[in-house]
CSV table of C-alpha atoms in Angstrom, one decimal:
chain,number,residue,atom,x,y,z
T,1,MET,CA,0.0,0.0,0.2
T,2,LYS,CA,1.6,3.2,-1.0
T,3,LYS,CA,1.8,6.2,1.2
T,4,GLY,CA,-0.8,8.4,1.0
T,5,ASN,CA,-3.4,6.3,-0.1
T,6,ILE,CA,-5.3,5.7,2.9
T,7,LEU,CA,-6.6,9.2,3.2
T,8,SER,CA,-6.4,10.2,-0.5
T,9,GLN,CA,-9.0,7.4,-1.4
T,10,TYR,CA,-11.6,9.8,-0.1
T,11,ALA,CA,-10.5,12.4,-2.7
T,12,GLY,CA,-12.9,13.0,-5.7
T,13,LEU,CA,-16.0,11.8,-4.3
T,14,SER,CA,-19.3,13.6,-5.0
T,15,LYS,CA,-19.6,17.1,-3.2
T,16,SER,CA,-22.7,15.8,-1.7
T,17,ALA,CA,-20.8,12.8,0.0
T,18,TYR,CA,-18.4,15.4,2.1
T,19,VAL,CA,-21.6,17.1,3.0
T,20,ILE,CA,-23.3,14.3,4.2
T,21,PHE,CA,-20.1,13.0,6.0
T,22,ILE,CA,-20.2,16.7,7.7
T,23,SER,CA,-23.6,16.7,8.7
T,24,ARG,CA,-23.1,12.8,10.2
T,25,LEU,CA,-20.3,14.4,12.5
T,26,ILE,CA,-22.3,17.4,13.7
T,27,THR,CA,-25.5,15.1,14.4
T,28,ASN,CA,-23.7,12.7,16.4
T,29,MET,CA,-21.2,15.4,18.4
T,30,GLY,CA,-24.8,16.7,19.7
T,31,ALA,CA,-26.2,13.2,20.1
T,32,PHE,CA,-26.2,13.5,23.6
T,33,ILE,CA,-29.6,12.2,25.0
T,34,TRP,CA,-30.2,8.6,23.2
T,35,PRO,CA,-26.9,7.2,24.5
T,36,LEU,CA,-28.4,8.4,28.3
T,37,LEU,CA,-31.5,6.9,27.9
T,38,THR,CA,-31.6,4.2,30.1
T,39,LEU,CA,-30.0,6.5,32.7
T,40,ILE,CA,-32.4,9.0,32.3
T,41,LEU,CA,-35.4,6.8,32.8
T,42,SER,CA,-33.7,5.2,35.8
T,43,ARG,CA,-32.0,7.8,37.8
T,44,LYS,CA,-33.8,10.8,36.5
T,45,MET,CA,-37.8,9.5,36.4
T,46,GLY,CA,-37.2,6.5,38.7
T,47,TYR,CA,-38.1,3.6,36.8
T,48,ASN,CA,-36.8,0.3,37.3
T,49,PRO,CA,-34.9,-2.1,35.3
T,50,SER,CA,-37.9,-4.1,34.5
T,51,GLU,CA,-40.0,-1.1,33.5
T,52,ILE,CA,-37.3,0.4,31.3
T,53,ALA,CA,-37.2,-3.2,29.5
T,54,LEU,CA,-40.9,-2.8,28.7
T,55,LEU,CA,-41.0,0.9,27.7
T,56,SER,CA,-37.9,0.1,25.3
T,57,LEU,CA,-40.0,-2.9,23.8
T,58,GLY,CA,-42.9,-0.2,23.8
T,59,ILE,CA,-41.2,2.2,22.1
T,60,GLY,CA,-39.5,-0.1,19.6
T,61,LEU,CA,-42.8,-1.6,18.6
T,62,LEU,CA,-44.4,1.7,18.4
T,63,PHE,CA,-41.5,2.6,15.6
T,64,LEU,CA,-41.9,-0.3,13.4
T,65,PRO,CA,-45.1,1.3,11.7
T,66,ALA,CA,-43.6,4.6,11.7
T,67,THR,CA,-40.6,3.3,9.7
T,68,ILE,CA,-42.8,1.9,7.1
T,69,ILE,CA,-44.8,5.0,6.8
T,70,GLY,CA,-41.5,7.0,6.3
T,71,GLY,CA,-40.3,4.5,3.7
T,72,LYS,CA,-43.2,4.9,1.6
T,73,LEU,CA,-43.4,8.7,2.0
T,74,ALA,CA,-39.4,9.0,1.0
T,75,ASP,CA,-40.6,7.2,-2.4
T,76,LYS,CA,-43.7,9.1,-2.7
T,77,PHE,CA,-42.3,12.7,-2.2
T,78,ASN,CA,-39.0,14.7,-2.4
T,79,ARG,CA,-36.8,13.2,0.1
T,80,LYS,CA,-35.2,16.4,1.0
T,81,LYS,CA,-38.7,17.7,1.9
T,82,ILE,CA,-39.2,15.0,3.7
T,83,ILE,CA,-36.0,15.3,5.9
T,84,ILE,CA,-36.6,18.9,6.5
T,85,VAL,CA,-40.7,18.2,7.4
T,86,PHE,CA,-39.5,15.4,10.2
T,87,ASP,CA,-36.3,17.1,11.6
T,88,THR,CA,-38.2,20.0,12.2
T,89,ILE,CA,-40.9,18.4,14.1
T,90,SER,CA,-38.5,15.9,15.5
T,91,ILE,CA,-36.7,19.4,17.1
T,92,ILE,CA,-39.6,21.2,18.2
T,93,PHE,CA,-40.4,18.3,20.6
T,94,PHE,CA,-37.1,17.4,21.6
T,95,MET,CA,-36.0,20.8,22.3
T,96,SER,CA,-39.3,21.4,24.2
T,97,CYS,CA,-38.2,18.6,26.7
T,98,SER,CA,-35.6,21.2,28.0
T,99,PHE,CA,-38.5,23.0,29.4
T,100,LEU,CA,-40.0,20.3,31.2
T,101,LYS,CA,-39.0,18.4,34.5
T,102,PRO,CA,-38.1,14.9,33.8
T,103,GLY,CA,-41.2,12.6,33.9
T,104,ASN,CA,-43.8,11.2,31.9
T,105,LEU,CA,-44.7,14.4,29.8
T,106,MET,CA,-41.0,14.8,29.0
T,107,LEU,CA,-41.0,10.7,28.2
T,108,VAL,CA,-43.8,11.7,25.7
T,109,PHE,CA,-42.3,14.4,24.2
T,110,PHE,CA,-39.0,12.4,23.7
T,111,VAL,CA,-40.7,9.4,22.3
T,112,ILE,CA,-42.8,11.9,19.8
T,113,ALA,CA,-39.3,13.4,18.9
T,114,GLY,CA,-37.5,9.8,18.4
T,115,LEU,CA,-40.6,8.7,16.2
T,116,PHE,CA,-40.4,11.5,13.6
T,117,ALA,CA,-36.6,11.2,13.5
T,118,ASN,CA,-37.0,7.3,13.0
T,119,MET,CA,-39.5,8.1,10.1
T,120,GLU,CA,-37.1,10.6,8.7
T,121,GLY,CA,-34.4,7.3,8.6
T,122,PRO,CA,-35.5,5.9,5.2
T,123,ALA,CA,-35.2,9.1,3.5
T,124,TYR,CA,-31.9,10.1,4.7
T,125,GLU,CA,-30.5,6.6,3.8
T,126,ALA,CA,-32.1,6.6,0.1
T,127,LEU,CA,-30.8,10.3,-0.3
T,128,THR,CA,-27.2,9.1,0.4
T,129,ALA,CA,-27.5,6.8,-2.6
T,130,ASP,CA,-29.6,9.5,-4.5
T,131,ALA,CA,-26.6,11.9,-4.1
T,132,THR,CA,-23.8,9.8,-4.9
T,133,LYS,CA,-22.3,7.3,-7.9
T,134,PRO,CA,-22.8,3.7,-7.7
T,135,GLN,CA,-18.9,2.9,-8.0
T,136,GLU,CA,-18.1,5.2,-4.8
T,137,ARG,CA,-20.7,3.8,-2.6
T,138,GLU,CA,-18.2,2.0,-0.5
T,139,LYS,CA,-16.1,4.8,0.3
T,140,VAL,CA,-19.2,7.4,0.8
T,141,TYR,CA,-20.4,5.1,3.7
T,142,SER,CA,-16.8,4.1,4.9
T,143,LEU,CA,-16.6,8.1,5.3
T,144,THR,CA,-20.3,8.5,6.7
T,145,TYR,CA,-19.2,5.5,9.2
T,146,LEU,CA,-16.1,7.5,10.2
T,147,GLY,CA,-18.3,10.8,11.0
T,148,HIS,CA,-20.7,8.6,12.8
T,149,ASN,CA,-18.0,7.4,15.2
T,150,LEU,CA,-16.1,10.5,15.5
T,151,GLY,CA,-19.3,12.5,16.3
T,152,TYR,CA,-20.5,9.9,18.9
T,153,ILE,CA,-17.4,9.4,20.5
T,154,VAL,CA,-17.4,13.4,21.8
T,155,GLY,CA,-21.1,13.4,22.0
T,156,ALA,CA,-21.1,10.6,24.4
T,157,ALA,CA,-18.4,12.2,26.5
T,158,VAL,CA,-20.2,15.6,26.5
T,159,GLY,CA,-23.3,13.9,27.4
T,160,GLY,CA,-22.2,12.2,30.3
T,161,LEU,CA,-20.4,15.9,31.6
T,162,LEU,CA,-24.2,17.6,31.2
T,163,PHE,CA,-25.9,14.6,32.6
T,164,GLU,CA,-26.2,15.3,36.0
T,165,ASN,CA,-26.6,19.0,36.5
T,166,TYR,CA,-27.4,20.3,33.0
T,167,LEU,CA,-29.7,17.7,31.4
T,168,SER,CA,-31.9,20.8,29.9
T,169,LEU,CA,-28.8,22.1,28.2
T,170,ALA,CA,-28.1,18.7,26.4
T,171,PHE,CA,-31.5,18.6,25.0
T,172,ILE,CA,-31.2,22.1,23.4
T,173,LEU,CA,-27.5,21.6,22.4
T,174,ASP,CA,-28.9,18.0,20.9
T,175,GLY,CA,-31.5,19.9,18.7
T,176,LEU,CA,-29.3,22.7,17.4
T,177,THR,CA,-26.9,20.3,16.0
T,178,THR,CA,-29.8,18.3,14.2
T,179,MET,CA,-30.7,21.6,13.2
T,180,SER,CA,-27.5,22.5,11.7
T,181,SER,CA,-26.8,19.3,10.0
T,182,THR,CA,-30.4,19.7,8.4
T,183,ILE,CA,-29.5,22.8,6.9
T,184,LEU,CA,-26.3,21.7,5.4
T,185,ILE,CA,-28.3,18.9,3.6
T,186,ILE,CA,-31.0,21.3,2.5
T,187,ILE,CA,-28.6,23.5,0.8
T,188,PHE,CA,-25.8,21.4,-0.3
T,189,VAL,CA,-26.9,18.0,-0.9
T,190,LYS,CA,-27.7,17.7,-4.6
T,191,VAL,CA,-29.6,14.5,-5.8
T,192,ILE,CA,-28.1,13.1,-9.0
T,193,ASN,CA,-30.5,11.1,-11.4
T,194,ASN,CA,-29.1,7.7,-12.6
T,195,ALA,CA,-30.3,8.7,-16.1
T,196,ASP,CA,-27.5,11.8,-15.7
T,197,PHE,CA,-24.7,9.3,-15.1
T,198,ASN,CA,-21.8,8.8,-17.7
T,199,GLU,CA,-21.9,5.3,-19.0
T,200,SER,CA,-19.4,4.3,-17.1
T,201,ASP,CA,-21.0,5.5,-14.0
T,202,LYS,CA,-24.3,4.1,-14.8
T,203,ASN,CA,-25.7,1.1,-12.9
T,204,GLU,CA,-28.8,-0.3,-14.6
T,205,TYR,CA,-30.2,-2.0,-11.6
T,206,GLU,CA,-31.0,1.5,-9.8
T,207,ASP,CA,-33.1,2.6,-12.8
T,208,ASN,CA,-36.8,3.6,-11.8
T,209,ALA,CA,-39.2,0.9,-11.6
T,210,ASP,CA,-42.5,2.9,-10.6
T,211,ASN,CA,-45.0,0.4,-12.2
T,212,GLN,CA,-43.8,-2.7,-10.1
T,213,SER,CA,-44.4,-2.9,-6.5
T,214,THR,CA,-42.2,-3.4,-3.7
T,215,PHE,CA,-42.8,-7.2,-3.0
T,216,LYS,CA,-42.6,-8.1,-6.8
T,217,ILE,CA,-39.1,-6.3,-6.7
T,218,LEU,CA,-37.7,-8.5,-3.7
T,219,ILE,CA,-38.9,-11.6,-5.4
T,220,GLU,CA,-37.4,-10.9,-8.5
T,221,ARG,CA,-34.4,-9.8,-6.8
T,222,LYS,CA,-34.4,-12.4,-4.0
T,223,SER,CA,-30.7,-12.4,-3.0
T,224,VAL,CA,-31.3,-8.7,-1.6
T,225,LEU,CA,-34.8,-10.2,0.3
T,226,ILE,CA,-32.2,-12.9,1.6
T,227,GLN,CA,-29.6,-10.2,2.2
T,228,ILE,CA,-32.3,-8.4,4.6
T,229,MET,CA,-32.9,-11.5,6.6
T,230,VAL,CA,-29.3,-11.8,6.9
T,231,SER,CA,-28.8,-8.5,8.3
T,232,MET,CA,-31.7,-9.2,10.7
T,233,LEU,CA,-29.6,-12.0,12.3
T,234,GLY,CA,-26.4,-9.8,12.0
T,235,VAL,CA,-28.0,-7.5,14.4
T,236,PHE,CA,-28.8,-10.2,16.5
T,237,ILE,CA,-25.4,-11.1,16.9
T,238,TYR,CA,-24.0,-7.7,16.8
T,239,ASN,CA,-26.2,-6.0,19.3
T,240,GLN,CA,-25.0,-8.6,22.2
T,241,TRP,CA,-21.8,-6.4,22.6
T,242,THR,CA,-24.1,-3.8,24.2
T,243,PHE,CA,-26.4,-6.4,26.2
T,244,ALA,CA,-24.8,-9.7,27.1
T,245,LEU,CA,-21.2,-8.4,27.1
T,246,PRO,CA,-21.7,-5.7,29.7
T,247,LEU,CA,-23.7,-7.9,31.9
T,248,TYR,CA,-20.7,-10.7,31.6
T,249,MET,CA,-18.2,-8.3,32.8
T,250,GLU,CA,-20.4,-7.0,35.5
T,251,GLU,CA,-20.6,-10.6,37.1
T,252,ILE,CA,-17.0,-11.1,36.5
T,253,PHE,CA,-15.6,-8.0,37.7
T,254,VAL,CA,-18.5,-6.8,39.9
T,255,GLU,CA,-18.3,-3.2,40.9
T,256,ASN,CA,-15.5,-2.5,38.2
T,257,GLY,CA,-17.8,-3.9,35.4
T,258,ALA,CA,-19.2,-0.7,34.3
T,259,LYS,CA,-16.1,1.0,34.4
T,260,TYR,CA,-14.2,-1.9,32.4
T,261,PHE,CA,-16.8,-1.6,30.1
T,262,GLY,CA,-16.6,2.0,29.5
T,263,LEU,CA,-12.6,1.6,28.6
T,264,LEU,CA,-14.1,-1.3,26.4
T,265,SER,CA,-16.2,0.6,24.5
T,266,SER,CA,-13.7,3.4,24.1
T,267,PHE,CA,-11.3,1.1,22.4
T,268,ASN,CA,-14.1,0.4,20.0
T,269,GLY,CA,-14.4,3.7,19.0
T,270,ALA,CA,-10.7,4.1,18.5
T,271,ILE,CA,-10.4,1.1,16.5
T,272,VAL,CA,-13.1,2.1,14.2
T,273,ILE,CA,-11.5,5.3,13.6
T,274,ILE,CA,-7.8,4.1,13.3
T,275,PHE,CA,-8.8,0.8,11.0
T,276,THR,CA,-12.2,2.1,8.8
T,277,PRO,CA,-9.7,4.0,6.2
T,278,ILE,CA,-6.9,1.0,6.3
T,279,LEU,CA,-9.8,-1.6,5.8
T,280,THR,CA,-11.6,0.6,3.1
T,281,ARG,CA,-8.5,0.5,1.0
T,282,LEU,CA,-7.4,-3.2,1.8
T,283,PHE,CA,-11.1,-4.6,0.9
T,284,HIS,CA,-12.1,-2.2,-2.0
T,285,ARG,CA,-11.7,-4.9,-4.6
T,286,ILE,CA,-14.1,-7.5,-2.8
T,287,ILE,CA,-17.4,-7.6,-3.3
T,288,GLU,CA,-19.8,-6.4,-0.6
T,289,MET,CA,-21.4,-10.0,0.0
T,290,ARG,CA,-17.8,-11.3,0.9
T,291,LYS,CA,-17.1,-8.6,3.3
T,292,ILE,CA,-20.3,-9.2,5.2
T,293,LEU,CA,-19.6,-13.2,5.3
T,294,ILE,CA,-16.1,-12.0,6.9
T,295,GLY,CA,-17.6,-9.8,9.4
T,296,ILE,CA,-20.3,-11.8,10.6
T,297,LEU,CA,-17.4,-14.7,11.0
T,298,LEU,CA,-15.4,-12.4,13.1
T,299,TYR,CA,-18.5,-11.6,15.5
T,300,SER,CA,-18.4,-15.5,16.0
T,301,ILE,CA,-14.8,-15.7,16.5
T,302,SER,CA,-15.1,-12.7,18.7
T,303,TYR,CA,-17.6,-14.4,21.2
T,304,MET,CA,-15.8,-17.4,21.3
T,305,ILE,CA,-12.8,-15.7,22.7
T,306,ILE,CA,-14.4,-14.7,25.9
T,307,ILE,CA,-16.0,-18.1,26.7
T,308,ASN,CA,-15.1,-18.6,30.4
T,309,ALA,CA,-12.7,-15.7,30.3
T,310,HIS,CA,-12.3,-14.1,33.4
T,311,THR,CA,-9.0,-12.1,32.7
T,312,TYR,CA,-9.5,-8.2,31.6
T,313,TRP,CA,-7.1,-7.9,28.9
T,314,ILE,CA,-8.7,-11.1,27.0
T,315,PHE,CA,-12.0,-8.5,26.5
T,316,TYR,CA,-9.8,-6.3,24.2
T,317,ILE,CA,-8.6,-9.5,22.0
T,318,MET,CA,-12.2,-10.1,21.9
T,319,MET,CA,-13.3,-6.6,21.4
T,320,PHE,CA,-10.5,-5.9,18.4
T,321,PHE,CA,-11.5,-8.8,16.4
T,322,PHE,CA,-15.3,-8.0,16.8
T,323,THR,CA,-14.6,-4.3,16.1
T,324,ILE,CA,-12.4,-5.3,12.9
T,325,GLY,CA,-15.8,-7.4,12.0
T,326,GLU,CA,-18.0,-4.6,12.6
T,327,ILE,CA,-15.9,-2.4,10.1
T,328,ILE,CA,-15.5,-4.9,7.4
T,329,ASN,CA,-19.3,-6.0,7.8
T,330,THR,CA,-20.4,-2.2,7.5
T,331,LEU,CA,-18.2,-1.6,4.2
T,332,GLY,CA,-20.0,-4.7,2.6
T,333,SER,CA,-23.8,-4.1,4.0
T,334,SER,CA,-24.0,-0.5,3.8
T,335,PRO,CA,-23.6,-0.2,0.2
T,336,TYR,CA,-25.2,-3.8,-0.8
T,337,ILE,CA,-28.8,-2.7,-1.2
T,338,SER,CA,-28.2,0.8,-2.7
T,339,ARG,CA,-26.6,-0.8,-5.8
T,340,ARG,CA,-29.4,-3.5,-6.2
T,341,ILE,CA,-32.7,-1.7,-6.0
T,342,PRO,CA,-34.2,1.0,-8.1
T,343,SER,CA,-34.0,4.5,-6.7
T,344,SER,CA,-37.8,4.6,-6.9
T,345,HIS,CA,-37.8,2.2,-4.0
T,346,ARG,CA,-34.8,3.0,-1.7
T,347,GLY,CA,-37.2,4.4,0.8
T,348,ARG,CA,-39.4,1.4,1.1
T,349,ILE,CA,-37.0,-1.2,1.0
T,350,ASN,CA,-34.6,0.5,3.7
T,351,SER,CA,-37.6,0.6,5.9
T,352,ILE,CA,-38.3,-3.2,5.5
T,353,ARG,CA,-34.4,-3.3,6.3
T,354,TYR,CA,-34.8,-1.5,9.4
T,355,ILE,CA,-37.7,-3.5,10.8
T,356,GLY,CA,-35.8,-6.7,10.3
T,357,ALA,CA,-33.1,-5.1,12.1
T,358,SER,CA,-35.5,-4.0,15.1
T,359,ILE,CA,-36.7,-7.6,15.1
T,360,GLY,CA,-33.3,-9.0,15.4
T,361,SER,CA,-32.2,-6.7,18.1
T,362,VAL,CA,-35.3,-7.5,20.0
T,363,ALA,CA,-35.2,-11.2,19.4
T,364,GLY,CA,-31.6,-11.4,20.6
T,365,GLN,CA,-32.2,-9.5,24.0
T,366,TYR,CA,-34.9,-11.6,24.6
T,367,LEU,CA,-33.1,-15.4,23.6
T,368,ILE,CA,-29.9,-14.3,24.8
T,369,GLY,CA,-31.2,-12.7,27.9
T,370,SER,CA,-33.2,-16.3,28.7
T,371,ILE,CA,-30.1,-18.5,27.8
T,372,ILE,CA,-28.1,-16.3,30.5
T,373,GLU,CA,-30.9,-16.4,32.9
T,374,HIS,CA,-31.9,-20.0,32.7
T,375,TYR,CA,-27.9,-21.5,31.8
T,376,SER,CA,-24.9,-20.0,31.4
T,377,PHE,CA,-23.0,-16.9,29.6
T,378,SER,CA,-21.1,-19.7,28.1
T,379,LEU,CA,-23.9,-21.2,26.4
T,380,ALA,CA,-25.1,-17.7,25.1
T,381,PHE,CA,-21.8,-16.9,23.4
T,382,ILE,CA,-21.3,-20.5,22.1
T,383,THR,CA,-25.7,-19.8,20.8
T,384,LEU,CA,-23.9,-16.5,19.3
T,385,GLY,CA,-21.2,-18.5,17.4
T,386,PHE,CA,-23.2,-21.1,16.1
T,387,VAL,CA,-25.7,-18.4,14.8
T,388,GLY,CA,-22.8,-16.9,13.1
T,389,ILE,CA,-21.3,-19.6,11.3
T,390,ILE,CA,-25.1,-20.4,10.0
T,391,VAL,CA,-25.5,-16.7,8.6
T,392,SER,CA,-21.9,-17.0,6.8
T,393,VAL,CA,-23.3,-20.2,5.1
T,394,ILE,CA,-26.3,-18.3,4.1
T,395,VAL,CA,-23.9,-15.7,2.8
T,396,TYR,CA,-22.0,-17.7,0.6
T,397,VAL,CA,-24.9,-19.5,-1.0
T,398,ASN,CA,-26.6,-16.1,-1.5
T,399,LEU,CA,-23.4,-14.9,-3.0
T,400,LYS,CA,-23.9,-17.2,-6.0
T,401,ILE,CA,-27.5,-16.5,-6.6
T,402,ASP,CA,-26.9,-12.8,-6.1
T,403,LYS,CA,-24.1,-13.0,-8.8
T,404,ARG,CA,-26.6,-14.6,-11.2
T,405,ILE,CA,-29.4,-12.0,-10.4
T,406,PHE,CA,-26.8,-8.7,-10.8
T,407,PRO,CA,-24.0,-10.1,-13.3
T,408,ASN,CA,-22.9,-6.8,-14.3
T,409,LEU,CA,-22.0,-5.6,-10.6
T,410,TYR,CA,-19.4,-8.2,-10.5
T,411,LYS,CA,-17.8,-7.0,-13.7
T,412,ILE,CA,-17.5,-3.5,-12.2
T,413,ALA,CA,-16.4,-4.7,-8.7
T,414,GLY,CA,-12.7,-5.2,-9.4
T,415,ASP,CA,-10.3,-6.6,-12.2
T,416,ALA,CA,-10.4,-9.8,-14.4
T,417,ASN,CA,-9.2,-12.0,-11.6
T,418,LEU,CA,-12.0,-11.2,-9.3
T,419,GLU,CA,-14.6,-11.8,-11.4
T,420,ALA,CA,-12.9,-15.3,-12.2
T,421,GLU,CA,-13.1,-15.6,-8.2
T,422,TYR,CA,-16.5,-15.7,-8.1
């Protein structure tokens, strides 16, 4: 790898890609509240753990139909306008929380704000694809992933400082940063029509298909449907690092468990920042589904490492493999669907993907939580490893299906050797 290639690979992208990166960075720098939600519910509002779990489930179920509606609206109306409207409503309710004492009314306002922010998600995801070229998507998603994590590191730290005595200020700053990022998108992000691309940039699979239903498209492009199910199972495994892992560390290290997990989370963020550009460069010739396969396998390996582990440094080895898997999986899964569905259906299909991810997250917490409660952490981690292996096999089989349905993407993906490999 030549000197300078790591950062220079992000040069020459669509101007909108850099705006989306800055927008994501600003939004997450001000994301003070969501990471603190559990603490707000427990310490500020007095809910016990079982009530918090029930509330989280209820909010998650409420968000599911909102995501479907958001996806349909994103495909029917101008996506930038959808983002403006939903963000404005979200910001109003969010900043209103700063004038309320912690309690049920604040929770209602907070949920309404989150509801509209959630409805905006499919439009935002679709706009990212609309404003960038098919061949640059991996680098675009890599860059926005960096922005997300850079902002989150700052936001989580500042949020922790504001939580105790300045919670109202946290709501205001959170709303202002969201407003700033929305203004950037309104002014600077420009949609590129697929018909306006040069022949070398054009992707026939993204052409509008207004006369077809979402169901028909998913049946015809069944590898996409299979991949949505893979994404659901991937989230089932992935989200255990914020559920089963901290519980395990708390059991092993008792009063130091929360502190050690916090340090481990910071390590996760550092690895993302350092290795995302490196892995983007190293894996740029590998097709998306193979990246997903590698990422899922690394998830499985990471959980196997900590079976019966009682030494703190082993968790850093586990987190290193896990985070590398997270990065590689993100580089594959983020651009995968955008290149394989018509631009006219991006909102709806992304909403289905979000719903699948939500189901995977809830199912994972329920099933793994039950295994931990009735059996052991070791069995829980073995289960995660086993599910990861099954998912990897599904991805491997789906890769062959995908190549038959989207042959031209495999020609675009790399050189002649890559095409022969698949």
